Amino acid sequence: MAILNILRYPDPRLHKVAKPVTDFGERLQQLVADMAETMYDAPGVGLAATQVDVHERLIVIDVSETHDQLKVFCNPEIIWASEDKQLYEEGCLSVPGIYDGVERPARVKVRALDQHGKPFELEADGLLAVCVQHEMDHLMGKVFVEYLSPLKRNRIKTKLLKEERGMQREPGPRAAGARR
């Protein structure tokens, strides 16, 4: 297993639309294991393949306190969503340190394939429903900050770009006798 690099907003690769998973062989099994390890290490409760620059319709989720209830969704689709909505404070591994309220359907029913290609359906509410919808947005090239106002989105983009530039610029040692 390996810790994968998580793309950071506003990386344009986060806006690519994912293609369906068609091969359920060893490569996919390794990707699922690597994504799960990356998600737990981050730490997070969900991760879409898009976030690790693999543009296939694959998400991993574990909203349990004990981190032992991994759910894998290949080619997920929401087949029902409740009319009642809930406002949930969301964050994202691709948008580190940023949290804001997003309104989504309170309950959803999802149809997907597991990592071996076996179909299943799942009804979700609460954090799991939010997480499924959030990760499925990634597969469509959408990041949660796109639900926020343009002003908030631009502030977040500016803040993250500044942080990234700061991380790339490692201060070197000063030359002896250098003037300030």
C-alpha positions as a printed NumPy array, in Angstrom:
array([[  0.   ,   0.   ,   0.   ],
       [  1.029,   3.596,  -0.515],
       [  0.016,   7.095,   0.522],
       [ -1.109,   8.896,  -2.628],
       [ -0.721,  12.599,  -3.366],
       [ -4.022,  14.457,  -2.885],
       [ -4.65 ,  17.239,  -5.402],
       [ -5.318,  20.634,  -3.812],
       [ -7.947,  23.113,  -4.938],
       [ -7.793,  24.995,  -7.336],
       [ -5.846,  22.346,  -9.302],
       [ -7.653,  22.059, -12.683],
       [ -7.416,  18.243, -12.563],
       [-10.066,  18.33 ,  -9.818],
       [-12.541,  19.476, -12.482],
       [-12.116,  16.467, -14.793],
       [-15.173,  14.245, -15.136],
       [-14.37 ,  10.634, -14.196],
       [-14.963,   7.704, -16.539],
       [-16.683,   4.479, -15.445],
       [-14.649,   1.705, -13.833],
       [-14.522,  -1.204, -16.306],
       [-11.662,  -3.358, -15.008],
       [-11.993,  -4.901, -11.542],
       [ -8.58 ,  -6.579, -11.598],
       [ -5.444,  -6.23 ,  -9.485],
       [ -4.811,  -2.583, -10.454],
       [ -8.211,  -1.561,  -9.051],
       [ -7.694,  -3.607,  -5.885],
       [ -4.36 ,  -1.835,  -5.317],
       [ -5.913,   1.566,  -6.019],
       [ -8.701,   0.901,  -3.48 ],
       [ -6.135,  -0.138,  -0.85 ],
       [ -3.96 ,   2.912,  -1.56 ],
       [ -6.938,   5.283,  -1.503],
       [ -8.15 ,   3.837,   1.814],
       [ -4.678,   4.194,   3.352],
       [ -4.435,   7.762,   2.018],
       [ -7.88 ,   8.67 ,   3.401],
       [ -7.147,   7.239,   6.865],
       [ -3.718,   8.886,   6.953],
       [ -5.043,  12.35 ,   5.953],
       [ -7.279,  11.865,   8.12 ],
       [-10.593,  11.967,   6.292],
       [-13.893,  10.115,   5.958],
       [-14.063,   9.949,   2.164],
       [-11.881,  10.144,  -0.912],
       [-12.702,  10.141,  -4.62 ],
       [-10.256,   8.787,  -7.203],
       [-10.354,  12.211,  -8.885],
       [ -8.644,  13.68 ,  -5.803],
       [ -5.612,  11.428,  -6.361],
       [ -5.512,  12.208, -10.103],
       [ -7.165,   8.954, -11.208],
       [-10.206,   9.879, -13.252],
       [-12.377,   6.82 , -12.712],
       [-15.733,   6.628, -10.937],
       [-14.408,   5.243,  -7.647],
       [-14.883,   6.47 ,  -4.083],
       [-13.931,   5.113,  -0.67 ],
       [-15.763,   6.13 ,   2.507],
       [-15.525,   5.252,   6.183],
       [-17.542,   7.428,   8.567],
       [-17.061,   5.06 ,  11.528],
       [-15.258,   6.214,  14.672],
       [-13.141,   3.042,  14.611],
       [-12.079,   3.32 ,  10.933],
       [-12.987,  -0.294,  10.234],
       [-16.096,   0.033,   8.051],
       [-14.661,   0.896,   4.653],
       [-17.232,   1.232,   1.889],
       [-16.123,   1.119,  -1.74 ],
       [-18.335,   2.514,  -4.511],
       [-17.513,   1.932,  -8.18 ],
       [-19.685,   3.741, -10.73 ],
       [-22.053,   5.084,  -8.041],
       [-25.328,   6.712,  -8.971],
       [-27.948,   8.305,  -6.76 ],
       [-31.253,   6.647,  -7.615],
       [-33.307,   8.543,  -5.021],
       [-32.849,  11.67 ,  -2.931],
       [-35.171,  13.003,  -0.248],
       [-36.908,  16.311,  -0.759],
       [-35.941,  17.408,   2.739],
       [-32.537,  19.046,   2.929],
       [-29.914,  19.383,   5.624],
       [-27.184,  21.947,   6.108],
       [-23.923,  20.245,   7.007],
       [-20.526,  21.746,   7.765],
       [-18.299,  20.197,   5.088],
       [-14.569,  20.041,   4.657],
       [-12.448,  18.389,   1.986],
       [ -9.004,  16.796,   1.815],
       [ -8.43 ,  18.796,  -1.387],
       [ -9.345,  22.046,   0.381],
       [ -7.391,  21.68 ,   3.647],
       [ -8.438,  23.74 ,   6.641],
       [-11.602,  25.113,   5.024],
       [-15.073,  24.238,   6.348],
       [-18.427,  25.702,   5.376],
       [-22.103,  24.839,   5.312],
       [-23.52 ,  23.081,   2.258],
       [-27.187,  22.161,   1.878],
       [-27.894,  18.733,   0.377],
       [-30.677,  16.134,   0.424],
       [-30.89 ,  14.617,   3.928],
       [-31.22 ,  11.034,   2.642],
       [-30.133,   9.284,  -0.539],
       [-30.254,   5.84 ,  -2.075],
       [-27.165,   4.854,  -4.056],
       [-26.614,   2.071,  -6.568],
       [-23.008,   1.036,  -7.19 ],
       [-20.613,  -1.851,  -7.7  ],
       [-18.21 ,  -2.982,  -5.008],
       [-14.483,  -3.331,  -5.725],
       [-15.081,  -6.81 ,  -7.18 ],
       [-17.836,  -5.669,  -9.546],
       [-20.755,  -6.939,  -7.451],
       [-23.804,  -4.613,  -7.558],
       [-25.363,  -3.257,  -4.37 ],
       [-27.73 ,  -0.545,  -3.181],
       [-27.357,   1.505,  -0.029],
       [-29.666,   3.933,   1.745],
       [-27.795,   6.642,   3.613],
       [-28.604,   9.525,   5.933],
       [-26.61 ,  11.84 ,   8.186],
       [-22.86 ,  12.03 ,   7.642],
       [-22.83 ,   9.043,   5.272],
       [-25.404,  10.709,   2.965],
       [-23.397,  13.948,   2.96 ],
       [-20.156,  12.088,   2.308],
       [-21.582,  10.039,  -0.583],
       [-22.92 ,  13.187,  -2.277],
       [-19.702,  15.141,  -1.637],
       [-17.481,  12.385,  -3.092],
       [-19.81 ,  11.832,  -6.056],
       [-19.511,  15.546,  -6.828],
       [-15.742,  15.004,  -7.189],
       [-16.424,  12.374,  -9.849],
       [-18.329,  15.03 , -11.783],
       [-15.461,  17.509, -11.433],
       [-17.121,  19.569,  -8.708],
       [-15.505,  20.667,  -5.424],
       [-17.694,  21.611,  -2.434],
       [-16.502,  25.245,  -2.463],
       [-18.45 ,  25.651,  -5.716],
       [-21.618,  25.638,  -3.579],
       [-20.342,  28.761,  -1.808],
       [-20.62 ,  32.371,  -2.952],
       [-18.114,  33.578,  -5.574],
       [-16.602,  35.9  ,  -2.949],
       [-15.971,  33.047,  -0.482],
       [-14.679,  30.797,  -3.264],
       [-12.192,  33.435,  -4.447],
       [-10.967,  34.057,  -0.892],
       [-10.408,  30.324,  -0.415],
       [ -8.599,  30.034,  -3.755],
       [ -6.329,  32.992,  -2.897],
       [ -5.582,  31.61 ,   0.59 ],
       [ -4.695,  28.122,  -0.693],
       [ -2.548,  29.456,  -3.534],
       [ -0.632,  31.656,  -1.043],
       [ -0.107,  28.657,   1.25 ],
       [  1.13 ,  26.559,  -1.677],
       [  3.606,  29.249,  -2.753],
       [  4.826,  29.508,   0.836],
       [  5.401,  25.737,   1.026],
       [  7.334,  25.732,  -2.256],
       [  9.656,  28.51 ,  -1.105],
       [ 12.049,  27.019,   1.43 ],
       [ 14.229,  29.733,   2.944],
       [ 17.904,  29.06 ,   2.295],
       [ 20.73 ,  29.937,   4.664],
       [ 21.87 ,  33.551,   4.566],
       [ 25.283,  34.186,   3.117],
       [ 27.859,  35.286,   5.693],
       [ 27.954,  39.062,   5.881],
       [ 24.78 ,  39.485,   3.805],
       [ 22.998,  42.772,   4.384],
       [ 19.388,  43.016,   5.36 ]])
